Coordinates of C-alpha atoms in Angstrom, one line a residue:
X1 CA 0.0 0.0 0.0
X2 CA 2.9 2.3 0.5
X3 CA 3.5 2.4 -3.3
X4 CA 0.0 3.8 -3.9
X5 CA 0.0 6.3 -1.1
X6 CA 0.7 9.4 -3.3
X7 CA -1.6 8.2 -6.0
X8 CA -4.4 7.8 -3.5
X9 CA -3.8 11.3 -2.1
X10 CA -3.8 12.8 -5.6
X11 CA -7.1 11.1 -6.5
X12 CA -8.7 12.1 -3.2
X13 CA -7.7 15.8 -3.8
X14 CA -9.1 15.7 -7.3
X15 CA -12.4 14.2 -6.3
X16 CA -12.8 16.1 -3.1
X17 CA -15.1 18.8 -4.5
X18 CA -16.7 16.7 -7.2
X19 CA -20.1 15.1 -7.1
X20 CA -18.5 11.7 -7.8
X21 CA -17.2 10.4 -4.5
X22 CA -15.3 7.4 -5.9
X23 CA -13.0 6.6 -8.7
X24 CA -13.0 3.5 -10.8
X25 CA -11.0 0.6 -9.4
X26 CA -9.6 -0.1 -12.8
X27 CA -7.5 3.1 -12.6
X28 CA -5.5 1.3 -9.9
X29 CA -4.8 -1.5 -12.4
X30 CA -3.5 1.0 -15.0
X31 CA -1.4 2.7 -12.4
X32 CA 0.0 -0.6 -11.2
X33 CA 0.9 -1.8 -14.7
X34 CA 2.7 1.5 -15.4
X35 CA 4.4 1.4 -12.0
X36 CA 5.6 -2.2 -12.7
X37 CA 6.9 -1.2 -16.2
X38 CA 8.8 1.8 -14.7
X39 CA 10.4 -0.5 -12.0
X40 CA 11.5 -3.0 -14.7
X41 CA 13.0 -0.1 -16.8
X42 CA 14.8 1.3 -13.8
X43 CA 16.2 -2.2 -13.1
X44 CA 17.5 -2.3 -16.7
X45 CA 19.2 1.1 -16.3
X46 CA 20.9 -0.2 -13.1
X47 CA 21.9 -3.5 -14.7
X48 CA 23.4 -1.8 -17.8
X49 CA 25.2 0.7 -15.6
X50 CA 26.7 -2.2 -13.6
X51 CA 27.7 -3.9 -16.9
X52 CA 29.4 -0.7 -18.1
X53 CA 31.3 -0.4 -14.8
X54 CA 32.3 -4.0 -14.9
X55 CA 33.6 -3.8 -18.4
X56 CA 35.2 -0.4 -17.8
X57 CA 33.5 1.3 -20.6
X58 CA 35.3 4.4 -21.8
X59 CA 32.2 6.6 -22.2
X60 CA 28.9 6.8 -20.3
X61 CA 25.8 5.7 -22.2
X62 CA 22.4 7.4 -21.9
X63 CA 20.6 4.3 -20.7
X64 CA 18.1 6.1 -18.7
X65 CA 17.1 8.4 -21.6
X66 CA 17.0 5.5 -24.1
X67 CA 14.9 3.2 -21.9
X68 CA 12.7 5.5 -19.8
X69 CA 12.1 8.4 -22.3
X70 CA 12.5 6.8 -25.7
X71 CA 11.4 3.3 -24.7
X72 CA 14.1 1.7 -26.8
X73 CA 15.1 -1.9 -26.4
X74 CA 18.8 -2.2 -25.5
X75 CA 20.9 -5.2 -26.7
X76 CA 24.5 -5.6 -25.7
X77 CA 26.9 -8.1 -27.2
X78 CA 30.4 -9.1 -26.3
X79 CA 33.2 -8.5 -28.8
X80 CA 32.3 -11.8 -30.5
X81 CA 28.6 -10.7 -31.0
X82 CA 27.2 -13.0 -28.4
X83 CA 24.3 -11.3 -26.6
X84 CA 25.2 -10.6 -23.0
X85 CA 22.3 -8.3 -22.1
X86 CA 18.9 -7.5 -23.4
X87 CA 16.4 -5.1 -21.7
X88 CA 13.2 -6.6 -20.5
X89 CA 11.1 -4.5 -22.9
X90 CA 12.3 -6.7 -25.7
X91 CA 9.4 -9.0 -25.0
X92 CA 6.9 -6.3 -26.1
X93 CA 8.8 -5.9 -29.4
X94 CA 9.4 -9.4 -30.5
X95 CA 8.1 -11.9 -27.9
X96 CA 11.5 -13.0 -26.6
X97 CA 12.2 -12.9 -22.9
X98 CA 15.6 -11.4 -22.1
X99 CA 17.0 -14.7 -20.8
X100 CA 16.0 -16.5 -24.0
X101 CA 18.5 -14.5 -26.1
X102 CA 21.5 -14.4 -23.8
X103 CA 24.4 -16.2 -25.5
X104 CA 22.7 -16.0 -28.9
X105 CA 23.8 -13.8 -31.8
X106 CA 21.6 -11.0 -33.1
X107 CA 21.2 -12.9 -36.4
X108 CA 18.6 -15.0 -34.5
X109 CA 16.1 -12.2 -35.2
X110 CA 16.7 -12.3 -39.0
X111 CA 14.9 -14.5 -41.6
X112 CA 14.3 -15.1 -45.2
X113 CA 13.1 -11.6 -46.1
X114 CA 15.8 -9.8 -44.2
X115 CA 17.7 -7.5 -46.6
X116 CA 21.1 -8.9 -47.4
X117 CA 22.5 -5.5 -48.3
X118 CA 21.4 -4.0 -45.0
X119 CA 23.0 -6.8 -43.1
X120 CA 26.2 -6.4 -45.1
X121 CA 26.2 -2.7 -44.1
X122 CA 25.9 -3.6 -40.4
X123 CA 28.6 -6.3 -40.7
X124 CA 31.0 -3.8 -42.3
X125 CA 30.3 -1.2 -39.6
X126 CA 31.0 -3.9 -36.9
X127 CA 34.2 -5.1 -38.7
X128 CA 35.4 -1.5 -38.8
X129 CA 34.3 -0.7 -35.3
X130 CA 32.0 2.1 -36.5
X131 CA 28.5 3.1 -35.5
X132 CA 25.6 2.3 -37.7
X133 CA 21.9 3.1 -38.0
X134 CA 19.5 0.9 -40.1
X135 CA 16.0 -0.3 -40.4
X136 CA 16.0 -4.1 -40.7
X137 CA 13.3 -6.6 -41.2
X138 CA 13.4 -8.9 -38.2
X139 CA 11.2 -11.7 -37.0
X140 CA 9.3 -12.2 -33.8
X141 CA 9.4 -15.4 -31.8
X142 CA 6.1 -16.4 -33.4
X143 CA 7.7 -15.9 -36.9
X144 CA 5.9 -12.7 -37.8
X145 CA 8.0 -10.0 -39.4
X146 CA 8.5 -6.5 -38.1
X147 CA 10.6 -3.5 -39.1
X148 CA 13.2 -2.7 -36.5
X149 CA 15.1 0.6 -36.3
X150 CA 18.6 -0.2 -34.9
X151 CA 21.3 2.3 -33.8
X152 CA 24.4 0.4 -32.9
X153 CA 27.9 1.2 -32.0
X154 CA 31.1 -0.4 -30.6
X155 CA 31.9 0.1 -26.9
X156 CA 35.5 0.7 -26.0
X157 CA 37.1 0.2 -22.6
X158 CA 39.4 2.7 -21.0
X159 CA 42.4 1.1 -22.8
X160 CA 40.7 1.7 -26.2
X161 CA 39.8 -2.0 -26.8
X162 CA 36.4 -3.0 -28.1
X163 CA 34.7 -4.9 -25.3
X164 CA 31.1 -4.8 -26.4
X165 CA 28.7 -3.6 -29.0
X166 CA 25.4 -1.9 -28.0
X167 CA 22.2 -1.4 -30.0
X168 CA 19.2 0.7 -29.2
X169 CA 16.2 -0.7 -31.0
X170 CA 12.5 0.1 -31.6
X171 CA 9.8 -1.3 -33.8
X172 CA 8.9 1.1 -36.6
X173 CA 6.1 1.2 -39.2

């Protein structure tokens, strides 16, 4: 109940001088769903910050902004392109739970209609340790296609060595 204390106060203040003396119980459900999402997103921000510290990333990444404000999915791979972290909001985009993709390569999301030229562009950027931005046709866990905007870049440690690659992703029309 502590979590809803401020919400309850705000609702009571709003309805105090109104003819309606109650508020729909379903509004609590909506609030709880949003609150749960925010908590998971904040956990992703913390986990990614811990990973960055552990790997001694040279530059800070805007995790909070990317996850909380832009609602981007964040995928981090090691230098060999094995996924080491995926934000929990990946499930809403493609149906995969974060722990299902750990250890896999991002190619797992590609399929028969994925553009070969675009994947070559991404591969060349990765080989040259350069950032990239593309829209790629990916596939959900259930096999249905979706267009995915991906902004990726290499992540260097303080010694200048590539230790990870990071991608910020979002489904687009």
